[in-house]
Tab-separated table of C-alpha atoms and ligand atoms in Angstrom:
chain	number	residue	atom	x	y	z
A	1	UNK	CA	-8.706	-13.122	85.220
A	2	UNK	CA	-9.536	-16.813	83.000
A	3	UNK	CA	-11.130	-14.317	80.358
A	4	UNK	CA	-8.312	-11.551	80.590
A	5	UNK	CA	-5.985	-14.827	79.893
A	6	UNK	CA	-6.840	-15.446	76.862
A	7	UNK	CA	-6.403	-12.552	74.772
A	8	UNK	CA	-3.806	-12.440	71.797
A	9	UNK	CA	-1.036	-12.113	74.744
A	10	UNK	CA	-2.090	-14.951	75.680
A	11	UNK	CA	-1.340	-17.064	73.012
A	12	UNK	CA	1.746	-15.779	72.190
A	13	UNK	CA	3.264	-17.407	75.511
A	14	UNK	CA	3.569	-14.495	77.528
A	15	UNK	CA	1.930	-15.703	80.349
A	16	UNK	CA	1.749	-19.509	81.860
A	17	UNK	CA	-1.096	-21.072	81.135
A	18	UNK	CA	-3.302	-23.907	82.508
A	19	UNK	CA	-3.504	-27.238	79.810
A	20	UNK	CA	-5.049	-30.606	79.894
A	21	UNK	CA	-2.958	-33.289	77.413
A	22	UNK	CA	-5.592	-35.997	77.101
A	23	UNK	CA	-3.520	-39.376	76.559
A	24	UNK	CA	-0.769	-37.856	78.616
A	25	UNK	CA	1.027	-40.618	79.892
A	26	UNK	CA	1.492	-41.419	76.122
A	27	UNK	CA	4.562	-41.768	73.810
A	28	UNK	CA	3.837	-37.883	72.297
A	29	UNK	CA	1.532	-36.735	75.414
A	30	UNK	CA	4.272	-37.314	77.837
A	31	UNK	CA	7.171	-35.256	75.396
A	32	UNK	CA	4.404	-32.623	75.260
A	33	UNK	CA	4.082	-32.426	79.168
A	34	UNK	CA	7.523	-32.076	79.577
A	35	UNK	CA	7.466	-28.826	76.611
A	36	UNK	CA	4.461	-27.965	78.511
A	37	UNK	CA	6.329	-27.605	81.945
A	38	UNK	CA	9.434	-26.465	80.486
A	39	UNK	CA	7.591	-23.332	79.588
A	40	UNK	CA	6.236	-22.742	83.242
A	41	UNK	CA	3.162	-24.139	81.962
A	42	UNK	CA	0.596	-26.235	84.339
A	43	UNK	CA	-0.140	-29.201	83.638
A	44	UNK	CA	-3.593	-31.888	83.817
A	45	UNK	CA	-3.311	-35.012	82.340
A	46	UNK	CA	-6.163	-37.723	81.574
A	47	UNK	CA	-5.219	-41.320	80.634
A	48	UNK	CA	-6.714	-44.579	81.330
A	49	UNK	CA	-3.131	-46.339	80.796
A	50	UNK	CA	-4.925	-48.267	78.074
A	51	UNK	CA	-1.529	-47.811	75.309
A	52	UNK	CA	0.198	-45.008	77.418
A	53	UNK	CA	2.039	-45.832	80.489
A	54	UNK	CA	2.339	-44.691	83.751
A	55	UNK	CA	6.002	-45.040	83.943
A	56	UNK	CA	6.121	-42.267	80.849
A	57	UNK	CA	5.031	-39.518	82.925
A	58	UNK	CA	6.784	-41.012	86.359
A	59	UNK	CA	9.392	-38.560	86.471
A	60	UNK	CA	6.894	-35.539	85.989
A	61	UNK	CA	5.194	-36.560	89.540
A	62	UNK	CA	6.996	-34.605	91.797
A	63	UNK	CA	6.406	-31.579	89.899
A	64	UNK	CA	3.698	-29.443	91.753
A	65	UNK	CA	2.314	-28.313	88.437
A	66	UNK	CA	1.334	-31.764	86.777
A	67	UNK	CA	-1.608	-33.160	87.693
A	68	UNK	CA	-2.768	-36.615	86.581
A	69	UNK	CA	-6.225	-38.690	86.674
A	70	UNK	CA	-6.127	-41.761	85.524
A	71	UNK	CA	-9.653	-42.395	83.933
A	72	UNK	CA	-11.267	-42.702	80.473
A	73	UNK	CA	-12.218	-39.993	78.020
A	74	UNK	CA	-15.150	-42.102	77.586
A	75	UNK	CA	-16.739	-40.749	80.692
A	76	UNK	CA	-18.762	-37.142	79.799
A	77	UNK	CA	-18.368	-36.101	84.067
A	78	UNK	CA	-14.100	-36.731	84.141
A	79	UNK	CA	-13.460	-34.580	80.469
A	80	UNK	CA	-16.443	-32.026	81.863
A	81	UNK	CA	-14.111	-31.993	85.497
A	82	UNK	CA	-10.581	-31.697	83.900
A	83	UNK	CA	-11.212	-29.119	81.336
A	84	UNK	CA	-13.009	-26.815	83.352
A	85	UNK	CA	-9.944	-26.449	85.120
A	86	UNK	CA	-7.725	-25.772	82.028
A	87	UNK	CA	-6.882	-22.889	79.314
A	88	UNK	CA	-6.464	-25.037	76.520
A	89	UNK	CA	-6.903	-28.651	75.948
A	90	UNK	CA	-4.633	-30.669	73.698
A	91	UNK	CA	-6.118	-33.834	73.033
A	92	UNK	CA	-4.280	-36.965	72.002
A	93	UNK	CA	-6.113	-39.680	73.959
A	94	UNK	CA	-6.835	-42.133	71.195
A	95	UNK	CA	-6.686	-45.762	69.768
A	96	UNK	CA	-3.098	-45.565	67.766
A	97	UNK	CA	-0.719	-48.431	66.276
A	98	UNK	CA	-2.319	-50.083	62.892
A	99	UNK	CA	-1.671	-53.600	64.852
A	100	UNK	CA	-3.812	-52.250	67.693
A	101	UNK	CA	-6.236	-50.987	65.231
A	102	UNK	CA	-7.103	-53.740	63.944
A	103	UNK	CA	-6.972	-55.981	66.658
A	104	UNK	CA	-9.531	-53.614	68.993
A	105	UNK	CA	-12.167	-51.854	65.732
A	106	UNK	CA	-14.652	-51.660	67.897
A	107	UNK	CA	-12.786	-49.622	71.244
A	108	UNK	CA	-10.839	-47.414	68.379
A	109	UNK	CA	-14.002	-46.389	66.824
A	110	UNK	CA	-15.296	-45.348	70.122
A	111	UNK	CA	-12.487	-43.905	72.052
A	112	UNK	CA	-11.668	-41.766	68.880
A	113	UNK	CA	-15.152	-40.708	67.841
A	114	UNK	CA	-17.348	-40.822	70.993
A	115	UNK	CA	-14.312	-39.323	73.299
A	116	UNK	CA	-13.364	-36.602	71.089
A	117	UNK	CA	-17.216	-35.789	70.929
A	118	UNK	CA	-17.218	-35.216	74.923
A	119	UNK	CA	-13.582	-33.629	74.549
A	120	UNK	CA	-15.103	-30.795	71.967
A	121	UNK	CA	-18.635	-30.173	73.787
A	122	UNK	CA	-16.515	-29.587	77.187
A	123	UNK	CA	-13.918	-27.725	75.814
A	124	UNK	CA	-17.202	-25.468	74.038
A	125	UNK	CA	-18.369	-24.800	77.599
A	126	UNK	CA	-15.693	-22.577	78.414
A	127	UNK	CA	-14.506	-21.541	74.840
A	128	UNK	CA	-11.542	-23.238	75.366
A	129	UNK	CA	-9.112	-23.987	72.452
A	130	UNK	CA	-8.595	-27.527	71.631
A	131	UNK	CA	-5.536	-29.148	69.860
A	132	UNK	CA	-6.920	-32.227	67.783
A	133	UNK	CA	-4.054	-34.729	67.056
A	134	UNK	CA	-4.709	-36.334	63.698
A	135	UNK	CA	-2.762	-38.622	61.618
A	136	UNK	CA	-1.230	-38.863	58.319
A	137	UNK	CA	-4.191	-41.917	57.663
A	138	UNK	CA	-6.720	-39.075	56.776
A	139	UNK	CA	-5.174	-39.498	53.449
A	140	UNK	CA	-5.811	-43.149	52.609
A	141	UNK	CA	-3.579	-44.805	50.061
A	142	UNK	CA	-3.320	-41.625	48.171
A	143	UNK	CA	-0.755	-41.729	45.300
A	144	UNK	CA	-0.181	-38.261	45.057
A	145	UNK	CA	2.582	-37.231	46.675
A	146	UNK	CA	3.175	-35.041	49.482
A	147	UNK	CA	0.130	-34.544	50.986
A	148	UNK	CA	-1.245	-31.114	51.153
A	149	UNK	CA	-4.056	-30.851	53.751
A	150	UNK	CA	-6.530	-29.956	51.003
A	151	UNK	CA	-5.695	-33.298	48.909
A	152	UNK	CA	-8.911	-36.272	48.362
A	153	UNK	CA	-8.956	-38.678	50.837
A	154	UNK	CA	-8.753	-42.104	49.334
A	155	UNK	CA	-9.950	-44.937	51.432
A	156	UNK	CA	-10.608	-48.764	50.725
A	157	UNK	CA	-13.332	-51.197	51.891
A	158	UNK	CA	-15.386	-50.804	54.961
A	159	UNK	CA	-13.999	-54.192	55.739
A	160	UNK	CA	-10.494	-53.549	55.951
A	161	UNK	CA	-10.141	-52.583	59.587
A	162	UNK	CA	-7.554	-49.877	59.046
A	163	UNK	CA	-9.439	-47.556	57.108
A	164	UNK	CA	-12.127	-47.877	60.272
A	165	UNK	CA	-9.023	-45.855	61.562
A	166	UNK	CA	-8.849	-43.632	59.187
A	167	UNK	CA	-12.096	-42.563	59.321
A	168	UNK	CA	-12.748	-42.197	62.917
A	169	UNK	CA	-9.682	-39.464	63.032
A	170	UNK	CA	-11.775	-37.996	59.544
A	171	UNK	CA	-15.138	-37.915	61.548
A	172	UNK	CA	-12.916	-36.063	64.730
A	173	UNK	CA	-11.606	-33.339	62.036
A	174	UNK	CA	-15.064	-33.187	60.810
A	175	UNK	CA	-16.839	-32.496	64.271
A	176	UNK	CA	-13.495	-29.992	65.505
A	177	UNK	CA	-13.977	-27.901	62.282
A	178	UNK	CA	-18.094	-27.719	62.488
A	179	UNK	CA	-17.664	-26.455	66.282
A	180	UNK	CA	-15.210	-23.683	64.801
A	181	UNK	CA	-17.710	-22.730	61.761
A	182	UNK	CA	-20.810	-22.785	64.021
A	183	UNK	CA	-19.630	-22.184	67.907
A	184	UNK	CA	-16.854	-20.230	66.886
A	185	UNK	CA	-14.503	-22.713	69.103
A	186	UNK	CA	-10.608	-21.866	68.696
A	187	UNK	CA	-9.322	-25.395	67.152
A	188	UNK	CA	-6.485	-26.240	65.280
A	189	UNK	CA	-5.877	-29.627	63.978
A	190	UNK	CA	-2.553	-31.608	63.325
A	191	UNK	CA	-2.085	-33.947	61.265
A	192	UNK	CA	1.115	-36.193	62.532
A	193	UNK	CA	3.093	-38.102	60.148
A	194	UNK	CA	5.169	-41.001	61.637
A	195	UNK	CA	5.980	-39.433	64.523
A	196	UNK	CA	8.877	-41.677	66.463
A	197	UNK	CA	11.268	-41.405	69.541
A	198	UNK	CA	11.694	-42.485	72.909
A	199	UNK	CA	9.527	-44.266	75.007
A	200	UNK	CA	7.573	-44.943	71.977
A	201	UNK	CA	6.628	-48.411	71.666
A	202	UNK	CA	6.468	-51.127	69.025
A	203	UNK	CA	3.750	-53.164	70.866
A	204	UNK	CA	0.996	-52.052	68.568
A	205	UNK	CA	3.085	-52.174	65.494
A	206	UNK	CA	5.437	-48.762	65.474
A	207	UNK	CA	8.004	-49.990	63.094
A	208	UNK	CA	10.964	-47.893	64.142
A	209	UNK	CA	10.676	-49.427	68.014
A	210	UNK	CA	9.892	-52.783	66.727
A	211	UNK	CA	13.040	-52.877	64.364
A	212	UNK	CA	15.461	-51.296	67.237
A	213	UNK	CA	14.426	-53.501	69.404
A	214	UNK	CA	14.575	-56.811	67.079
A	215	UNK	CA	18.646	-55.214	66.288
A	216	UNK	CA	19.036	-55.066	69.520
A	217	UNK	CA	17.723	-58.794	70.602
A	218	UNK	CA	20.019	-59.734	67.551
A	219	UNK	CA	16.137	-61.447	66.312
A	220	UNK	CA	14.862	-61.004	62.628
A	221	UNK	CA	14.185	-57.567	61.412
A	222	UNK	CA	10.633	-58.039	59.941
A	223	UNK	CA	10.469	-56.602	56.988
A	224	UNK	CA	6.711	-56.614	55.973
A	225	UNK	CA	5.413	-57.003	52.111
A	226	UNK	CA	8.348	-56.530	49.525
A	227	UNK	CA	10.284	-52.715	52.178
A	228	UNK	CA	9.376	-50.646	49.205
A	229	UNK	CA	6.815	-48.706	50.939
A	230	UNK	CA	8.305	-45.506	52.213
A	231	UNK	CA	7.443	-43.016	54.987
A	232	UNK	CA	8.996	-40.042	56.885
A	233	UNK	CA	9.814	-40.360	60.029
A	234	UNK	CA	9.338	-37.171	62.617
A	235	UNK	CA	10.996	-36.694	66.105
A	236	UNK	CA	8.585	-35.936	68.842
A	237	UNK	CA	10.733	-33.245	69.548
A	238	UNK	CA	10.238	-31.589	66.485
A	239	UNK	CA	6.350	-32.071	66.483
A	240	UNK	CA	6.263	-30.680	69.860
A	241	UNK	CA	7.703	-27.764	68.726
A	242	UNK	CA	5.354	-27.923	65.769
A	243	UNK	CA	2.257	-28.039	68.159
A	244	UNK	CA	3.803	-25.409	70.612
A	245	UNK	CA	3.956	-23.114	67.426
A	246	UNK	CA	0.369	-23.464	66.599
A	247	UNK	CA	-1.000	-23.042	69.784
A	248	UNK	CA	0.899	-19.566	70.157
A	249	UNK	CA	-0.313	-18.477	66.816
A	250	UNK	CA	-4.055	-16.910	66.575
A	251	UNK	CA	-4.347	-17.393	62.939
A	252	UNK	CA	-4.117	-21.410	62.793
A	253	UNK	CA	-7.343	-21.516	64.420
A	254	UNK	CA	-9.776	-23.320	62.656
A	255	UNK	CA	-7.155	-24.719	60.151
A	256	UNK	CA	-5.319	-28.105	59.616
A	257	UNK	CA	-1.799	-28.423	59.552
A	258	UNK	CA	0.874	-31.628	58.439
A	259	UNK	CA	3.322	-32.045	60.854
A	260	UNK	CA	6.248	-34.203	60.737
A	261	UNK	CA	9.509	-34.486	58.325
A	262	UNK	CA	9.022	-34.302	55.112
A	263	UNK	CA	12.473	-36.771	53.845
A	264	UNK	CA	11.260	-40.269	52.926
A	265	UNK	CA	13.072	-43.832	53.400
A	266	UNK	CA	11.808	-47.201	52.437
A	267	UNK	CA	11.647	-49.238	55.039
A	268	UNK	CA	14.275	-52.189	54.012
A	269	UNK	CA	16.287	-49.022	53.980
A	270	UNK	CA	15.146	-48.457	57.263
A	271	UNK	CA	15.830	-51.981	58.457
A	272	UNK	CA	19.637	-52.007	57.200
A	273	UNK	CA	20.085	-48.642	58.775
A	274	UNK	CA	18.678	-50.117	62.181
A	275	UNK	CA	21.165	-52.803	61.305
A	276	UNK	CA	24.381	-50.930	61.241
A	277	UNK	CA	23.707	-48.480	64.162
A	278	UNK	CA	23.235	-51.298	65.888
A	279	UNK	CA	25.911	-53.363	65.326
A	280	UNK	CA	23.107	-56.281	65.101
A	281	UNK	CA	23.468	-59.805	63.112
A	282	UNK	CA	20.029	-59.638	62.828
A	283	UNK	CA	19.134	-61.142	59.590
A	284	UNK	CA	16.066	-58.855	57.679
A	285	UNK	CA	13.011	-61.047	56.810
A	286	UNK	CA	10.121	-60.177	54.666
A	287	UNK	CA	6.919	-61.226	56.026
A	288	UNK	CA	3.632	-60.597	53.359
A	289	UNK	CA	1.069	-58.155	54.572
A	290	UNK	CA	-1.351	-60.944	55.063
A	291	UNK	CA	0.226	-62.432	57.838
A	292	UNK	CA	1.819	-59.686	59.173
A	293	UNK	CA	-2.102	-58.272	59.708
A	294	UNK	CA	-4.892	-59.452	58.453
A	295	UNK	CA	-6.263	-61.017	55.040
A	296	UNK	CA	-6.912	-58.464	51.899
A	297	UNK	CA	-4.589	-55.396	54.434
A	298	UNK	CA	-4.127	-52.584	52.543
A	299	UNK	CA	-0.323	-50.415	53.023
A	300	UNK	CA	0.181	-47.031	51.607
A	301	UNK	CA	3.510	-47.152	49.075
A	302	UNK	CA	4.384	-43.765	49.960
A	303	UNK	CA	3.347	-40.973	52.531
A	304	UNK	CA	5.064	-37.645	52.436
A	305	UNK	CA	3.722	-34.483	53.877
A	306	UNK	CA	3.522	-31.122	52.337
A	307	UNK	CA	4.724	-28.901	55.255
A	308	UNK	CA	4.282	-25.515	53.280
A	309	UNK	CA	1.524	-24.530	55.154
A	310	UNK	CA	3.087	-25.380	58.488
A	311	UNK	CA	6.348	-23.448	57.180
A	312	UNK	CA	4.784	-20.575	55.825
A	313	UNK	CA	2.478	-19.604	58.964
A	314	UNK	CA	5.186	-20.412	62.108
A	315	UNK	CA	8.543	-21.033	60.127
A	316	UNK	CA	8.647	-24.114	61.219
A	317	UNK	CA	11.867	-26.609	60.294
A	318	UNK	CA	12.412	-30.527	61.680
A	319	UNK	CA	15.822	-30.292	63.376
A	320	UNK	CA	16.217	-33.782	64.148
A	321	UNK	CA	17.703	-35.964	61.658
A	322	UNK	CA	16.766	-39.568	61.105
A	323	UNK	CA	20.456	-40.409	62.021
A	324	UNK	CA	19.919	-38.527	65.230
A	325	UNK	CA	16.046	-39.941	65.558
A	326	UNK	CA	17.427	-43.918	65.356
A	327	UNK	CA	20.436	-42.624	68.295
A	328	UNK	CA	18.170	-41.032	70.375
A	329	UNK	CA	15.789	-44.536	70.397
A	330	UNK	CA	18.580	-46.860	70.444
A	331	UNK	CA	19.611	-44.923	73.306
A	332	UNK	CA	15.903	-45.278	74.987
A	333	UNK	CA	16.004	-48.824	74.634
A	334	UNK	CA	19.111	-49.544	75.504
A	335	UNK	CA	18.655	-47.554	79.043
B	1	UDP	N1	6.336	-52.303	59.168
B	1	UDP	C1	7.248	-53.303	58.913
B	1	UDP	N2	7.599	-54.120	59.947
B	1	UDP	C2	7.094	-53.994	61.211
B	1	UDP	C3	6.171	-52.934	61.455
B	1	UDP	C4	5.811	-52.111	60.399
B	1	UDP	O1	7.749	-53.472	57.796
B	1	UDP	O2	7.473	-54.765	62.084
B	1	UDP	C5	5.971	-51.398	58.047
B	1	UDP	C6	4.478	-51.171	57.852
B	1	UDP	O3	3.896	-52.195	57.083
B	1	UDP	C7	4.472	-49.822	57.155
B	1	UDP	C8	5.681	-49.096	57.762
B	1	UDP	O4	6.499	-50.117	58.337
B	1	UDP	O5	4.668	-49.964	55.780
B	1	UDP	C9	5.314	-48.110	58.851
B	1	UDP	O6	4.506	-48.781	59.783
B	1	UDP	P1	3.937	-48.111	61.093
B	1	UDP	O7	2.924	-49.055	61.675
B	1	UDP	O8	5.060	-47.673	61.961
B	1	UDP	O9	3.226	-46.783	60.585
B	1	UDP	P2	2.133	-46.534	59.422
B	1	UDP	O10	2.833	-45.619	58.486
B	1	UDP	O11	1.764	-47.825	58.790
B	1	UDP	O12	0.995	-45.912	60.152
């Protein structure tokens, strides 16, 4: 019946399916449950709580189609366990947040490499497909803008902890696309571009939380280096929808894919914005890179994505507006 499953039908939603959402008690795991279940999908979660949070994925308990185990993609027996249960894995467990990043190099480089290693040999057992959530830091401090998932990857020093980052998620698109050429494993990869919204949190450095939540304290918006940099900032709603897309869609197996918005704003832009939605008399105050993070840190000016491909394949379009985005998590936090 498992192998009838998971013909073309199959992946065009036709029939509920079974999915494990490593890192689902996460900021985008837990809006991807929710899609998930929506759908009449069921539902298996792994998370160790490490950045996500139980309380995330608290409302989904009663639901007799979400399963969780709390436990660490770091152990070969509980990814082996879960996916042989599932249809399709989407996995998301990973270090995130450039504060965490570089506070934790070692435990990023691991969870990120060595568990999407165990996530990709289990998933090969059973042919499942496997969603690899990747980030807009494959492309380094590139200067040409948008990003087109063919573009160089421009990277700085080995010791500059970010690009550590960086290339961690680069090895994981490396090993997802070699099981595709040489196992013929169904994987698509996504590459997520400032993906914000609620429940997301600015503990390991997420500007958009950190600057609502500064408003809302009426405490200094920290500004780091001179708010020239610029980025574009997706709703997890959107990217969800994004994701959903992909997996119905036979032909973005084996490919990479931007996801995200594609409308840029500098972030003393951003900061003023935050401001006035607010109401806040928080005053904005520029902190240099180097003590913001660490000595010799490294920013990217600009990051837009090139969503062509993502348009062209699934017709995709971001529906949420940044206006709506910065509601939606004052909202969150004010709740
Ligand atoms: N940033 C900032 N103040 C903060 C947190 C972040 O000015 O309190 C800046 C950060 O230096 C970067 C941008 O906001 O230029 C986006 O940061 P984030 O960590 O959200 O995502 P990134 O694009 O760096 O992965």
């Amino acid at each position: 019946m498992i192998g009838a499953l998971r013909g073309p039908s199959f992946w065009k939603g036709q029939l509920a399916m079974k999915a494990l959402v490593t890192g689902g008690a996460g900021f985008i795991g837990s809006h991807l449950c929710e899609a998930l279940l929506k759908r009449g999908d069921e539902v298996w979660i792994v998370d160790n709580l490490s950045t996500g949070r139980f309380e995330n994925i608290a409302h989904l308990e009663d639901n007799s189609k979400f399963h969780y185990t709390i436990d660490t993609i770091l152990d070969e027996r509980v990814v082996g366990e879960a996916t042989a249960k599932v249809d399709v894995v989407f996995h998301l467990a990973a270090a995130v947040g450039v504060a965490y990043i570089i506070d934790n190099p070692l435990k990023s480089l691991e969870t990120n490499i060595k568990g999407t290693e165990f996530v990709l040999q289990a998933a090969n057992e059973g042919k499942k497909k496997v969603i690899v959530f990747s980030t807009s830091e494959i492309y380094g401090k590139a200067n040409e803008q948008p990003c087109k998932e063919t573009d160089d990857r421009i990277l700085g020093a080995t010791t500059i902890a970010r690009w550590g980052y960086s290339s961690s998620k680069a090895i994981d698109e490396f090993l997802a696309l070699a099981y595709h050429r040489e196992k013929q494993l169904p994987v698509v990869i996504v590459r997520c571009f400032n993906t914000c919204g609620p429940r997301q949190t600015g503990q390991y450095g997420m500007v958009i939380p950190r600057f609502v939540k500064q408003a809302l304290l009426n405490r200094p918006i920290t500004v780091y280096g001179d708010g020239k940099q610029s980025r574009c900032f997706g709703d997890v709603s959107d990217v969800v929808r994004a994701v959903i897309g992909l997996l119905d869609e036979p032909a973005a197996n084996g490919e990479v894919f931007n996801v995200g918005s594609d409308i840029p704003i500098s972030i003393e832009e951003l900061a003023v914005k935050i401001k006035e939605l607010t109401g806040s008399r928080s005053p904005v105050e520029y902190i240099p890179y180097d003590k913001a993070y660490e000595r010799g840190f490294e920013d990217m000016r600009r990051r837009i994505p090139d969503l062509t491909k993502l348009r062209d394949l699934i017709g995709y379009e971001p529906e949420v507006s940044l206006e709506q985005l910065l509601e939606r998590v004052v909202a969150d936090f004010r709740k």
